[in-house]
């Protein structure tokens, strides 16, 4: 006899597994607190001082600094709650001490001061920090760092110059070894990192130490609301960095740099050089970079003082050729220019082109200056550098604009779809407008014929470039592995360009470009072929 499935029977089948599932779910969350949820912060300080005395028994403590400074009761100077201050007003950057004397006293200092403070705060009925070892010394910390490095760009640098009435000695100094004191040398200001490295060396403190000591100290000494931040997030939070007021077109920072210069091998190595020199517009490049250190990695000196034709102690094997041409370095000319190709208005063509090497014609775009032999005769100097710069009027078509087809009909899929009417001239006009907005693009595209190479690659530029089918067969051929068939080539080129340039249409559907052919037309076409 057939047994009916009543609601009661259904509940018997489903209820026990459901209860088991809920129990497992509940137990899986047991013991988890809000602290187990990892949070990003920009103020994290890793307390790992015990590593100086050997391998520590427990993991380092990840300490949220701003969280503590924000909760300490306001005093005349709440930093002294945790940091000692000497007679000169300088704060110790270590917690409640100037030096690490020994393991036990350093460890006990943290345990006594921190835990006692947490207990006292909790006794007042306020939210306090942990008092159990495992809540501070965690293998998987509750916080992860979102700290961003702070950069002194030319806008922020100018604001500091203006605020200090153009007195540079507040930040820039040198060390007088004879008198053993810091002195200021006008015109020889050098970047902090040249002397202050990642770790303390001899009598030079680490960059991290001096940056916090000098910058925060200066900000705290200033009248409230007139200087920069004093909390970690004020400098190291990405959103706060974006909110820093920018000075549009700050005055040029003059450091005896040339307006234009010829880049060549050092004078004593000119005879080793085979290429023409490069006329370089230094002043124009200053406008497009946020800092001098975009090109000058350490000290503001001519490139060839370190990067020569042969290896030496200064260049560490990075010779002049590599320093200027490395595609993998943002400090090199080629590397910097290459990074611009990823912009939306450029990527349509450049993302589909061969990567990793320069074209055969690339050299002559920059090396337009006098030959090394000519420069050798004038002891490395020339009276008029401007005459060696390329003619700015070079950007023109080698054929009349009206010779460019207004549209191109692509009927590759006419058995299923209507032919595609490709707006050829409209596309070229749009790309030319983008190129005209950039001096860099205008220079390197040279004549507008170069634009044609975005689609008509590996062919001579002219009025009538070879048809795509000349190289791309109707289907994929194993003998031409890197070369797609004509159908794949069209879709890769067209859709790839639209995707990289963030063009909404086509959205991916075939009929965005190919109008669907009527069934009657397909039937008629089939009969004609028979």
Short mmCIF file of C-alpha atoms in Angstrom, two decimals:
data_model
loop_
_atom_site.label_atom_id
_atom_site.label_comp_id
_atom_site.label_asym_id
_atom_site.label_seq_id
_atom_site.Cartn_x
_atom_site.Cartn_y
_atom_site.Cartn_z
CA UNK A 1 0.00 0.00 0.00
CA UNK A 2 1.36 3.43 -0.93
CA UNK A 3 2.19 5.64 2.05
CA UNK A 4 1.34 9.33 1.70
CA UNK A 5 4.02 11.95 2.50
CA UNK A 6 2.29 14.02 5.15
CA UNK A 7 3.72 17.30 6.52
CA UNK A 8 4.51 15.47 9.76
CA UNK A 9 6.61 12.85 7.92
CA UNK A 10 8.42 15.63 6.00
CA UNK A 11 9.36 17.36 9.28
CA UNK A 12 10.82 14.09 10.63
CA UNK A 13 13.09 13.83 7.59
CA UNK A 14 14.30 17.43 7.51
CA UNK A 15 14.31 18.63 11.12
CA UNK A 16 17.17 16.49 12.62
CA UNK A 17 19.77 17.41 9.92
CA UNK A 18 18.76 21.07 10.16
CA UNK A 19 19.26 21.07 13.96
CA UNK A 20 22.67 19.41 13.55
CA UNK A 21 23.71 22.02 10.98
CA UNK A 22 22.69 24.93 13.25
CA UNK A 23 24.58 23.39 16.18
CA UNK A 24 27.76 23.04 14.13
CA UNK A 25 27.37 26.61 12.91
CA UNK A 26 26.97 27.87 16.45
CA UNK A 27 29.99 25.91 17.76
CA UNK A 28 32.14 27.13 14.86
CA UNK A 29 31.69 30.69 16.14
CA UNK A 30 32.37 29.90 19.80
CA UNK A 31 35.26 31.77 21.31
CA UNK A 32 35.37 34.36 18.53
CA UNK A 33 35.21 37.99 19.49
CA UNK A 34 35.16 41.26 17.59
CA UNK A 35 38.94 41.36 17.95
CA UNK A 36 39.22 38.24 15.76
CA UNK A 37 37.96 40.25 12.80
CA UNK A 38 40.99 41.68 11.01
CA UNK A 39 40.83 45.46 10.62
CA UNK A 40 42.97 47.70 8.43
CA UNK A 41 44.70 50.59 10.19
CA UNK A 42 47.33 53.13 9.20
CA UNK A 43 48.77 53.69 12.69
CA UNK A 44 50.26 50.29 13.50
CA UNK A 45 53.57 50.09 15.34
CA UNK A 46 55.18 46.65 15.70
CA UNK A 47 56.64 46.24 19.17
CA UNK A 48 59.41 43.70 18.63
CA UNK A 49 62.17 45.16 20.82
CA UNK A 50 62.92 41.80 22.43
CA UNK A 51 64.37 40.48 19.16
CA UNK A 52 67.49 42.50 20.04
CA UNK A 53 68.08 40.06 22.90
CA UNK A 54 67.53 36.84 20.96
CA UNK A 55 64.53 34.90 19.71
CA UNK A 56 61.43 36.05 21.64
CA UNK A 57 59.12 33.48 23.22
CA UNK A 58 55.93 35.12 21.95
CA UNK A 59 54.85 36.91 18.74
CA UNK A 60 55.48 40.66 18.43
CA UNK A 61 52.72 43.05 19.52
CA UNK A 62 50.89 45.05 16.85
CA UNK A 63 50.12 48.36 18.56
CA UNK A 64 47.46 50.83 17.22
CA UNK A 65 49.08 54.19 18.05
CA UNK A 66 46.29 56.63 17.10
CA UNK A 67 43.78 54.53 19.03
CA UNK A 68 45.79 55.19 22.18
CA UNK A 69 46.58 58.88 21.60
CA UNK A 70 42.89 59.48 20.95
CA UNK A 71 41.76 57.91 24.23
CA UNK A 72 44.37 59.31 26.63
CA UNK A 73 42.87 62.08 28.73
CA UNK A 74 43.88 65.52 27.35
CA UNK A 75 46.81 67.11 29.15
CA UNK A 76 49.20 69.93 28.32
CA UNK A 77 51.24 67.38 26.40
CA UNK A 78 49.67 63.94 26.35
CA UNK A 79 52.68 62.43 24.52
CA UNK A 80 54.58 62.38 27.84
CA UNK A 81 52.11 59.81 29.15
CA UNK A 82 54.13 57.25 27.21
CA UNK A 83 57.25 59.11 26.05
CA UNK A 84 60.03 60.72 28.10
CA UNK A 85 61.10 64.27 27.26
CA UNK A 86 64.55 65.78 27.80
CA UNK A 87 65.52 69.35 28.73
CA UNK A 88 65.62 70.34 25.04
CA UNK A 89 62.00 69.30 24.61
CA UNK A 90 62.89 66.25 22.50
CA UNK A 91 60.65 63.23 22.99
CA UNK A 92 62.02 59.70 23.24
CA UNK A 93 60.55 57.59 20.46
CA UNK A 94 60.81 54.51 22.64
CA UNK A 95 58.18 53.73 25.25
CA UNK A 96 59.11 55.20 28.68
CA UNK A 97 62.87 54.94 28.07
CA UNK A 98 65.76 56.26 25.96
CA UNK A 99 67.65 53.00 25.44
CA UNK A 100 67.07 49.23 25.68
CA UNK A 101 69.22 48.21 28.66
CA UNK A 102 68.42 44.51 29.04
CA UNK A 103 65.69 42.01 28.17
CA UNK A 104 63.96 41.70 31.55
CA UNK A 105 63.76 45.42 32.40
CA UNK A 106 62.50 46.27 28.91
CA UNK A 107 59.89 43.50 28.99
CA UNK A 108 58.73 44.37 32.52
CA UNK A 109 58.44 48.04 31.59
CA UNK A 110 55.83 47.22 28.95
CA UNK A 111 54.01 44.67 31.08
CA UNK A 112 53.77 46.89 34.16
CA UNK A 113 52.95 50.19 32.49
CA UNK A 114 50.59 48.90 29.78
CA UNK A 115 48.66 46.37 31.85
CA UNK A 116 48.33 48.75 34.82
CA UNK A 117 47.01 51.48 32.54
CA UNK A 118 44.46 49.09 31.06
CA UNK A 119 43.34 47.97 34.54
CA UNK A 120 43.03 51.57 35.80
CA UNK A 121 41.01 52.56 32.75
CA UNK A 122 38.68 49.58 33.15
CA UNK A 123 38.21 50.41 36.86
CA UNK A 124 36.83 53.80 35.80
CA UNK A 125 34.16 51.99 33.80
CA UNK A 126 35.74 52.84 30.46
CA UNK A 127 36.59 50.54 27.57
CA UNK A 128 40.18 49.36 28.01
CA UNK A 129 42.81 47.22 26.36
CA UNK A 130 43.74 43.60 27.14
CA UNK A 131 45.44 42.38 30.29
CA UNK A 132 46.07 38.77 29.18
CA UNK A 133 49.28 37.79 27.33
CA UNK A 134 47.57 36.12 24.38
CA UNK A 135 45.38 39.12 23.63
CA UNK A 136 48.43 41.26 22.83
CA UNK A 137 50.91 38.64 21.63
CA UNK A 138 48.82 37.17 18.83
CA UNK A 139 50.02 34.88 16.08
CA UNK A 140 47.28 36.33 13.85
CA UNK A 141 46.95 40.02 14.82
CA UNK A 142 43.55 41.70 14.87
CA UNK A 143 44.91 44.53 12.71
CA UNK A 144 46.73 44.67 9.39
CA UNK A 145 48.59 47.69 8.13
CA UNK A 146 47.10 49.96 5.46
CA UNK A 147 49.89 52.49 5.93
CA UNK A 148 50.91 54.42 2.83
CA UNK A 149 54.36 56.04 2.58
CA UNK A 150 54.30 59.83 2.77
CA UNK A 151 55.82 61.70 -0.16
CA UNK A 152 57.06 65.28 -0.21
CA UNK A 153 56.01 66.31 -3.73
CA UNK A 154 56.82 69.72 -5.21
CA UNK A 155 53.46 71.15 -4.13
CA UNK A 156 53.94 70.19 -0.47
CA UNK A 157 57.60 71.22 -0.64
CA UNK A 158 56.61 74.68 -1.87
CA UNK A 159 54.07 75.03 0.94
CA UNK A 160 56.84 74.30 3.47
CA UNK A 161 59.19 76.78 1.78
CA UNK A 162 56.51 79.47 1.95
CA UNK A 163 55.59 78.67 5.56
CA UNK A 164 59.27 78.94 6.59
CA UNK A 165 59.82 82.17 4.62
CA UNK A 166 62.24 80.41 2.23
CA UNK A 167 64.57 79.42 5.07
CA UNK A 168 65.73 75.94 4.10
CA UNK A 169 67.95 75.30 7.14
CA UNK A 170 64.92 74.17 9.14
CA UNK A 171 65.04 70.82 7.31
CA UNK A 172 68.28 70.69 5.29
CA UNK A 173 71.65 70.43 7.00
CA UNK A 174 75.08 68.88 6.67
CA UNK A 175 77.44 67.60 9.34
CA UNK A 176 80.61 69.49 10.15
CA UNK A 177 83.05 66.73 11.16
CA UNK A 178 85.65 69.17 12.51
CA UNK A 179 83.35 71.15 14.81
CA UNK A 180 81.02 68.16 15.21
CA UNK A 181 77.77 70.00 14.64
CA UNK A 182 75.05 70.41 12.03
CA UNK A 183 75.51 73.26 9.56
CA UNK A 184 73.54 74.61 6.60
CA UNK A 185 75.09 74.94 3.12
CA UNK A 186 73.01 77.14 0.85
CA UNK A 187 72.62 75.72 -2.64
CA UNK A 188 73.75 72.27 -1.52
CA UNK A 189 70.49 71.07 0.03
CA UNK A 190 70.32 67.29 -0.21
CA UNK A 191 67.50 64.79 0.32
CA UNK A 192 67.08 63.31 3.81
CA UNK A 193 67.53 59.71 2.62
CA UNK A 194 71.02 60.43 1.33
CA UNK A 195 72.31 60.41 4.92
CA UNK A 196 69.46 58.93 6.94
CA UNK A 197 68.97 55.32 5.84
CA UNK A 198 66.50 52.64 6.92
CA UNK A 199 68.61 51.85 9.98
CA UNK A 200 70.83 53.97 12.22
CA UNK A 201 74.40 54.23 10.94
CA UNK A 202 77.20 55.60 13.14
CA UNK A 203 75.92 58.97 14.43
CA UNK A 204 73.15 59.24 11.83
CA UNK A 205 69.67 58.29 13.00
CA UNK A 206 67.34 56.31 10.76
CA UNK A 207 65.07 58.18 8.36
CA UNK A 208 62.00 56.95 10.21
CA UNK A 209 63.33 58.40 13.45
CA UNK A 210 64.27 61.84 12.09
CA UNK A 211 61.12 62.15 9.97
CA UNK A 212 58.89 61.62 13.01
CA UNK A 213 61.15 63.62 15.33
CA UNK A 214 61.49 66.66 13.07
CA UNK A 215 58.17 66.71 11.20
CA UNK A 216 55.86 65.96 14.13
CA UNK A 217 57.97 68.11 16.45
CA UNK A 218 57.64 71.07 14.08
CA UNK A 219 53.90 70.52 13.63
CA UNK A 220 53.35 70.35 17.41
CA UNK A 221 55.39 73.49 18.04
CA UNK A 222 53.35 75.52 15.54
CA UNK A 223 50.17 77.34 16.38
CA UNK A 224 47.24 74.85 16.40
CA UNK A 225 45.51 74.63 13.03
CA UNK A 226 48.37 76.25 11.10
CA UNK A 227 50.61 73.23 10.54
CA UNK A 228 50.42 69.63 9.40
CA UNK A 229 49.11 66.55 11.24
CA UNK A 230 50.60 64.96 14.34
CA UNK A 231 48.77 61.63 14.20
CA UNK A 232 49.77 58.65 12.05
CA UNK A 233 46.65 58.68 9.87
CA UNK A 234 47.16 62.35 9.03
CA UNK A 235 50.17 61.45 6.89
CA UNK A 236 49.80 57.74 6.15
CA UNK A 237 46.10 57.28 5.35
CA UNK A 238 45.42 57.13 1.57
CA UNK A 239 42.24 59.22 1.75
CA UNK A 240 43.84 61.84 4.00
CA UNK A 241 46.76 62.10 1.58
CA UNK A 242 44.36 62.79 -1.28
CA UNK A 243 42.77 65.57 0.78
CA UNK A 244 46.06 67.47 1.21
CA UNK A 245 45.73 70.85 -0.49
CA UNK A 246 47.56 70.99 -3.81
CA UNK A 247 49.28 74.10 -5.15
CA UNK A 248 48.65 74.25 -8.89
CA UNK A 249 51.84 75.02 -10.83
CA UNK A 250 54.12 75.86 -7.88
CA UNK A 251 57.12 78.07 -8.74
CA UNK A 252 60.11 76.30 -10.21
CA UNK A 253 62.56 75.05 -7.61
CA UNK A 254 65.90 76.48 -8.79
CA UNK A 255 68.92 74.36 -8.03
CA UNK A 256 71.30 75.56 -10.79
CA UNK A 257 69.72 73.05 -13.18
CA UNK A 258 69.79 73.77 -16.94
CA UNK A 259 66.68 74.63 -18.95
CA UNK A 260 67.88 72.36 -21.77
CA UNK A 261 70.84 70.01 -21.90
CA UNK A 262 72.48 67.51 -24.24
CA UNK A 263 72.56 64.03 -22.73
CA UNK A 264 75.74 62.27 -23.74
CA UNK A 265 78.45 60.03 -22.38
CA UNK A 266 80.89 61.71 -19.94
CA UNK A 267 83.48 63.86 -21.70
CA UNK A 268 86.30 61.37 -21.03
CA UNK A 269 84.21 58.56 -22.59
CA UNK A 270 82.77 60.37 -25.63
CA UNK A 271 84.95 58.39 -28.03
CA UNK A 272 83.36 55.16 -26.75
CA UNK A 273 79.85 56.39 -27.63
CA UNK A 274 78.37 55.43 -31.02
CA UNK A 275 75.01 57.25 -30.95
CA UNK A 276 74.13 60.89 -31.47
CA UNK A 277 73.49 62.82 -28.27
CA UNK A 278 69.96 63.50 -26.95
CA UNK A 279 68.68 67.09 -26.61
CA UNK A 280 66.68 67.07 -23.36
CA UNK A 281 64.23 69.75 -22.24
CA UNK A 282 64.83 69.68 -18.50
CA UNK A 283 62.46 72.52 -17.66
CA UNK A 284 59.56 70.92 -19.53
CA UNK A 285 60.06 67.59 -17.73
CA UNK A 286 59.99 69.33 -14.34
CA UNK A 287 56.38 70.34 -14.97
CA UNK A 288 55.22 66.76 -15.52
CA UNK A 289 56.90 65.26 -12.44
CA UNK A 290 55.88 65.64 -8.81
CA UNK A 291 59.44 65.58 -7.50
CA UNK A 292 63.06 65.87 -8.64
CA UNK A 293 63.56 62.33 -7.37
CA UNK A 294 61.35 61.00 -10.13
CA UNK A 295 64.57 61.02 -12.18
CA UNK A 296 67.35 61.79 -9.69
CA UNK A 297 67.26 58.75 -7.45
CA UNK A 298 69.44 60.13 -4.67
CA UNK A 299 71.36 63.35 -5.22
CA UNK A 300 70.63 66.22 -7.62
CA UNK A 301 73.61 65.83 -9.93
CA UNK A 302 74.02 65.18 -13.68
CA UNK A 303 73.20 61.57 -14.61
CA UNK A 304 76.68 60.87 -15.98
CA UNK A 305 78.39 61.57 -12.65
CA UNK A 306 77.31 58.05 -11.68
CA UNK A 307 76.00 56.35 -14.82
CA UNK A 308 78.98 56.12 -17.13
CA UNK A 309 79.82 53.87 -20.08
CA UNK A 310 81.85 51.59 -17.81
CA UNK A 311 81.17 50.08 -14.39
CA UNK A 312 82.26 51.92 -11.25
CA UNK A 313 81.47 52.03 -7.51
CA UNK A 314 78.84 54.73 -7.93
CA UNK A 315 76.70 53.12 -10.65
CA UNK A 316 76.82 49.58 -9.20
CA UNK A 317 76.68 48.08 -12.69
CA UNK A 318 73.82 50.29 -13.96
CA UNK A 319 75.58 51.82 -16.93
CA UNK A 320 74.37 54.88 -18.86
CA UNK A 321 72.64 52.82 -21.53
CA UNK A 322 70.62 50.83 -18.98
CA UNK A 323 69.86 53.87 -16.81
CA UNK A 324 68.21 55.59 -19.79
CA UNK A 325 66.64 52.65 -21.65
CA UNK A 326 65.45 50.10 -19.07
CA UNK A 327 61.76 49.38 -19.68
CA UNK A 328 61.40 47.93 -16.18
CA UNK A 329 62.44 51.05 -14.25
CA UNK A 330 60.32 54.17 -13.70
CA UNK A 331 63.57 56.13 -13.24
CA UNK A 332 64.66 55.56 -16.85
CA UNK A 333 63.46 57.63 -19.83
CA UNK A 334 62.02 54.62 -21.65
CA UNK A 335 60.45 53.14 -18.52
CA UNK A 336 58.74 56.42 -17.63
CA UNK A 337 57.41 56.95 -21.16
CA UNK A 338 56.28 53.33 -21.35
CA UNK A 339 54.18 53.71 -18.20
CA UNK A 340 52.08 56.35 -19.99
CA UNK A 341 50.89 53.78 -22.54
CA UNK A 342 48.61 52.19 -19.95
CA UNK A 343 46.40 55.30 -19.85
CA UNK A 344 42.88 54.72 -21.16
CA UNK A 345 43.31 56.99 -24.19
CA UNK A 346 46.52 55.17 -25.20
CA UNK A 347 45.84 51.56 -24.25
CA UNK A 348 43.49 50.88 -27.18
CA UNK A 349 46.48 50.52 -29.51
CA UNK A 350 49.43 49.96 -27.18
CA UNK A 351 47.95 47.10 -25.13
CA UNK A 352 47.67 45.00 -28.31
CA UNK A 353 51.16 45.77 -29.61
CA UNK A 354 54.27 43.70 -29.06
CA UNK A 355 55.70 44.37 -25.61
CA UNK A 356 59.20 44.16 -24.21
CA UNK A 357 61.33 45.71 -26.93
CA UNK A 358 61.70 48.97 -28.81
CA UNK A 359 60.90 49.35 -32.48
CA UNK A 360 63.71 49.70 -35.01
CA UNK A 361 62.87 53.38 -35.56
CA UNK A 362 62.67 54.36 -31.88
CA UNK A 363 66.31 55.48 -31.51
CA UNK A 364 66.18 58.34 -34.01
CA UNK A 365 63.23 59.99 -32.23
CA UNK A 366 65.47 61.04 -29.31
CA UNK A 367 69.05 60.83 -30.61
CA UNK A 368 68.85 63.94 -32.79
CA UNK A 369 71.72 65.90 -31.22
CA UNK A 370 75.31 66.31 -32.41
CA UNK A 371 77.49 63.23 -32.75
CA UNK A 372 79.98 62.41 -29.96
CA UNK A 373 82.76 63.46 -32.31
CA UNK A 374 81.17 66.87 -32.86
CA UNK A 375 80.72 67.31 -29.13
CA UNK A 376 84.29 66.21 -28.49
CA UNK A 377 85.58 69.11 -30.60
CA UNK A 378 83.71 71.61 -28.40
CA UNK A 379 84.74 69.98 -25.09
CA UNK A 380 81.27 68.67 -24.43
CA UNK A 381 79.53 72.02 -24.87
CA UNK A 382 77.35 73.57 -27.56
CA UNK A 383 76.24 77.18 -27.88
CA UNK A 384 72.69 76.57 -29.08
CA UNK A 385 70.99 73.41 -27.84
CA UNK A 386 67.56 74.43 -29.15
CA UNK A 387 68.60 73.93 -32.78
CA UNK A 388 68.96 70.20 -32.14
CA UNK A 389 65.37 69.70 -31.00
CA UNK A 390 63.07 68.14 -33.64
CA UNK A 391 60.80 70.46 -35.64
CA UNK A 392 57.44 70.72 -33.86
CA UNK A 393 55.72 71.06 -37.24
CA UNK A 394 56.62 67.48 -38.14
CA UNK A 395 53.20 66.19 -37.05
CA UNK A 396 51.42 65.97 -40.37
CA UNK A 397 50.05 63.37 -42.77
CA UNK A 398 52.19 62.31 -45.68
CA UNK A 399 49.02 62.17 -47.77
CA UNK A 400 45.86 64.25 -48.00
CA UNK A 401 43.28 63.71 -45.29
CA UNK A 402 40.52 63.24 -47.86
CA UNK A 403 42.36 60.14 -49.07
CA UNK A 404 41.49 58.40 -45.80
CA UNK A 405 38.39 56.24 -46.36
CA UNK A 406 35.37 57.61 -44.54
CA UNK A 407 34.12 54.08 -43.80
CA UNK A 408 35.24 50.52 -44.42
CA UNK A 409 32.81 47.68 -45.12
CA UNK A 410 33.71 44.37 -43.45
CA UNK A 411 31.63 41.51 -44.79
CA UNK A 412 33.47 38.53 -43.33
CA UNK A 413 30.33 37.07 -41.69
CA UNK A 414 27.85 37.91 -44.44
CA UNK A 415 26.43 34.36 -44.40
CA UNK A 416 24.80 35.12 -41.00
CA UNK A 417 25.03 38.87 -40.50
CA UNK A 418 24.82 42.09 -42.46
CA UNK A 419 28.21 43.69 -43.33
CA UNK A 420 29.80 45.96 -40.69
CA UNK A 421 30.12 49.61 -41.70
CA UNK A 422 33.24 50.62 -39.80
CA UNK A 423 33.47 54.44 -39.28
CA UNK A 424 37.14 54.59 -40.26
CA UNK A 425 37.76 58.34 -40.45
CA UNK A 426 35.68 59.04 -37.34
CA UNK A 427 37.89 56.66 -35.35
CA UNK A 428 41.08 58.33 -36.62
CA UNK A 429 39.76 61.80 -35.79
CA UNK A 430 38.91 60.71 -32.23
CA UNK A 431 42.37 59.20 -31.68
CA UNK A 432 44.09 62.27 -33.14
CA UNK A 433 42.26 64.51 -30.68
CA UNK A 434 43.56 62.42 -27.77
CA UNK A 435 47.10 62.52 -29.15
CA UNK A 436 46.92 66.31 -29.57
CA UNK A 437 46.20 66.69 -25.84
CA UNK A 438 49.56 65.15 -24.94
CA UNK A 439 52.95 66.63 -25.86
CA UNK A 440 54.52 63.23 -25.23
CA UNK A 441 52.12 61.44 -27.59
CA UNK A 442 52.40 64.18 -30.23
CA UNK A 443 56.18 63.92 -30.19
CA UNK A 444 56.47 60.15 -30.36
CA UNK A 445 53.74 59.64 -32.94
CA UNK A 446 55.67 62.06 -35.16
CA UNK A 447 53.71 62.23 -38.36
CA UNK A 448 50.08 61.22 -38.04
CA UNK A 449 50.84 58.22 -40.27
CA UNK A 450 52.17 56.52 -37.12
CA UNK A 451 48.60 56.32 -35.88
CA UNK A 452 47.77 53.92 -38.73
CA UNK A 453 50.16 51.35 -37.25
CA UNK A 454 47.77 50.76 -34.35
CA UNK A 455 45.68 48.55 -36.66
CA UNK A 456 47.81 48.18 -39.79
CA UNK A 457 50.79 46.66 -38.00
CA UNK A 458 53.85 45.08 -39.63
CA UNK A 459 53.09 46.86 -42.91
CA UNK A 460 54.44 49.95 -44.68
CA UNK A 461 52.33 53.03 -43.98
CA UNK A 462 50.64 54.52 -47.03
CA UNK A 463 47.37 55.34 -48.73
CA UNK A 464 46.50 51.70 -49.33
CA UNK A 465 47.94 49.33 -46.73
CA UNK A 466 47.64 45.59 -47.47
CA UNK A 467 44.35 43.92 -46.56
CA UNK A 468 44.21 42.10 -43.23
CA UNK A 469 43.58 38.85 -45.14
CA UNK A 470 47.03 39.19 -46.70
CA UNK A 471 48.52 37.80 -43.50
CA UNK A 472 45.60 36.49 -41.47
CA UNK A 473 44.13 33.39 -43.11
CA UNK A 474 40.45 32.50 -43.03
CA UNK A 475 41.12 30.06 -40.23
CA UNK A 476 43.89 29.45 -37.72
CA UNK A 477 46.96 27.83 -39.30
CA UNK A 478 49.34 25.71 -37.23
CA UNK A 479 52.25 26.85 -39.37
CA UNK A 480 51.58 30.43 -38.18
CA UNK A 481 51.18 29.83 -34.44
CA UNK A 482 51.47 33.44 -33.17
CA UNK A 483 49.16 34.72 -35.88
CA UNK A 484 45.36 34.43 -35.35
CA UNK A 485 42.94 33.71 -38.17
CA UNK A 486 41.09 36.64 -39.75
CA UNK A 487 37.96 36.21 -37.61
CA UNK A 488 39.95 36.15 -34.36
CA UNK A 489 42.16 39.02 -35.55
CA UNK A 490 39.20 41.34 -36.15
CA UNK A 491 37.54 40.53 -32.84
CA UNK A 492 40.77 40.76 -30.86
CA UNK A 493 41.65 44.11 -32.44
CA UNK A 494 38.22 45.75 -32.28
CA UNK A 495 36.89 44.37 -29.01
CA UNK A 496 40.33 44.60 -27.37
CA UNK A 497 40.57 48.30 -28.21
CA UNK A 498 37.05 49.03 -26.95
CA UNK A 499 37.72 47.17 -23.71
CA UNK A 500 41.01 48.93 -22.98
CA UNK A 501 39.59 52.38 -23.80
CA UNK A 502 36.50 51.75 -21.63
CA UNK A 503 34.10 52.20 -24.56
CA UNK A 504 30.68 50.90 -23.54
CA UNK A 505 29.64 49.65 -26.95
CA UNK A 506 29.82 46.97 -28.14
CA UNK A 507 28.81 45.32 -24.89
CA UNK A 508 29.78 41.86 -26.12
CA UNK A 509 26.74 40.89 -28.14
CA UNK A 510 27.30 40.10 -31.83
CA UNK A 511 24.45 42.31 -33.04
CA UNK A 512 26.06 45.40 -31.46
CA UNK A 513 28.25 45.50 -34.56
CA UNK A 514 26.68 42.95 -36.92
CA UNK A 515 23.01 43.47 -37.76
CA UNK A 516 21.28 40.08 -37.87
CA UNK A 517 20.52 38.97 -41.40
CA UNK A 518 16.89 38.19 -42.21
CA UNK A 519 16.08 34.49 -42.63
CA UNK A 520 14.81 35.07 -46.19
CA UNK A 521 18.13 36.66 -47.18
CA UNK A 522 20.10 33.72 -45.75
CA UNK A 523 17.89 31.24 -47.67
CA UNK A 524 18.31 33.21 -50.91
CA UNK A 525 22.08 33.38 -50.38
CA UNK A 526 22.26 29.59 -49.86
CA UNK A 527 20.32 28.94 -53.10
CA UNK A 528 22.64 31.28 -55.05
CA UNK A 529 25.70 29.36 -53.86
CA UNK A 530 24.15 26.09 -55.09
#
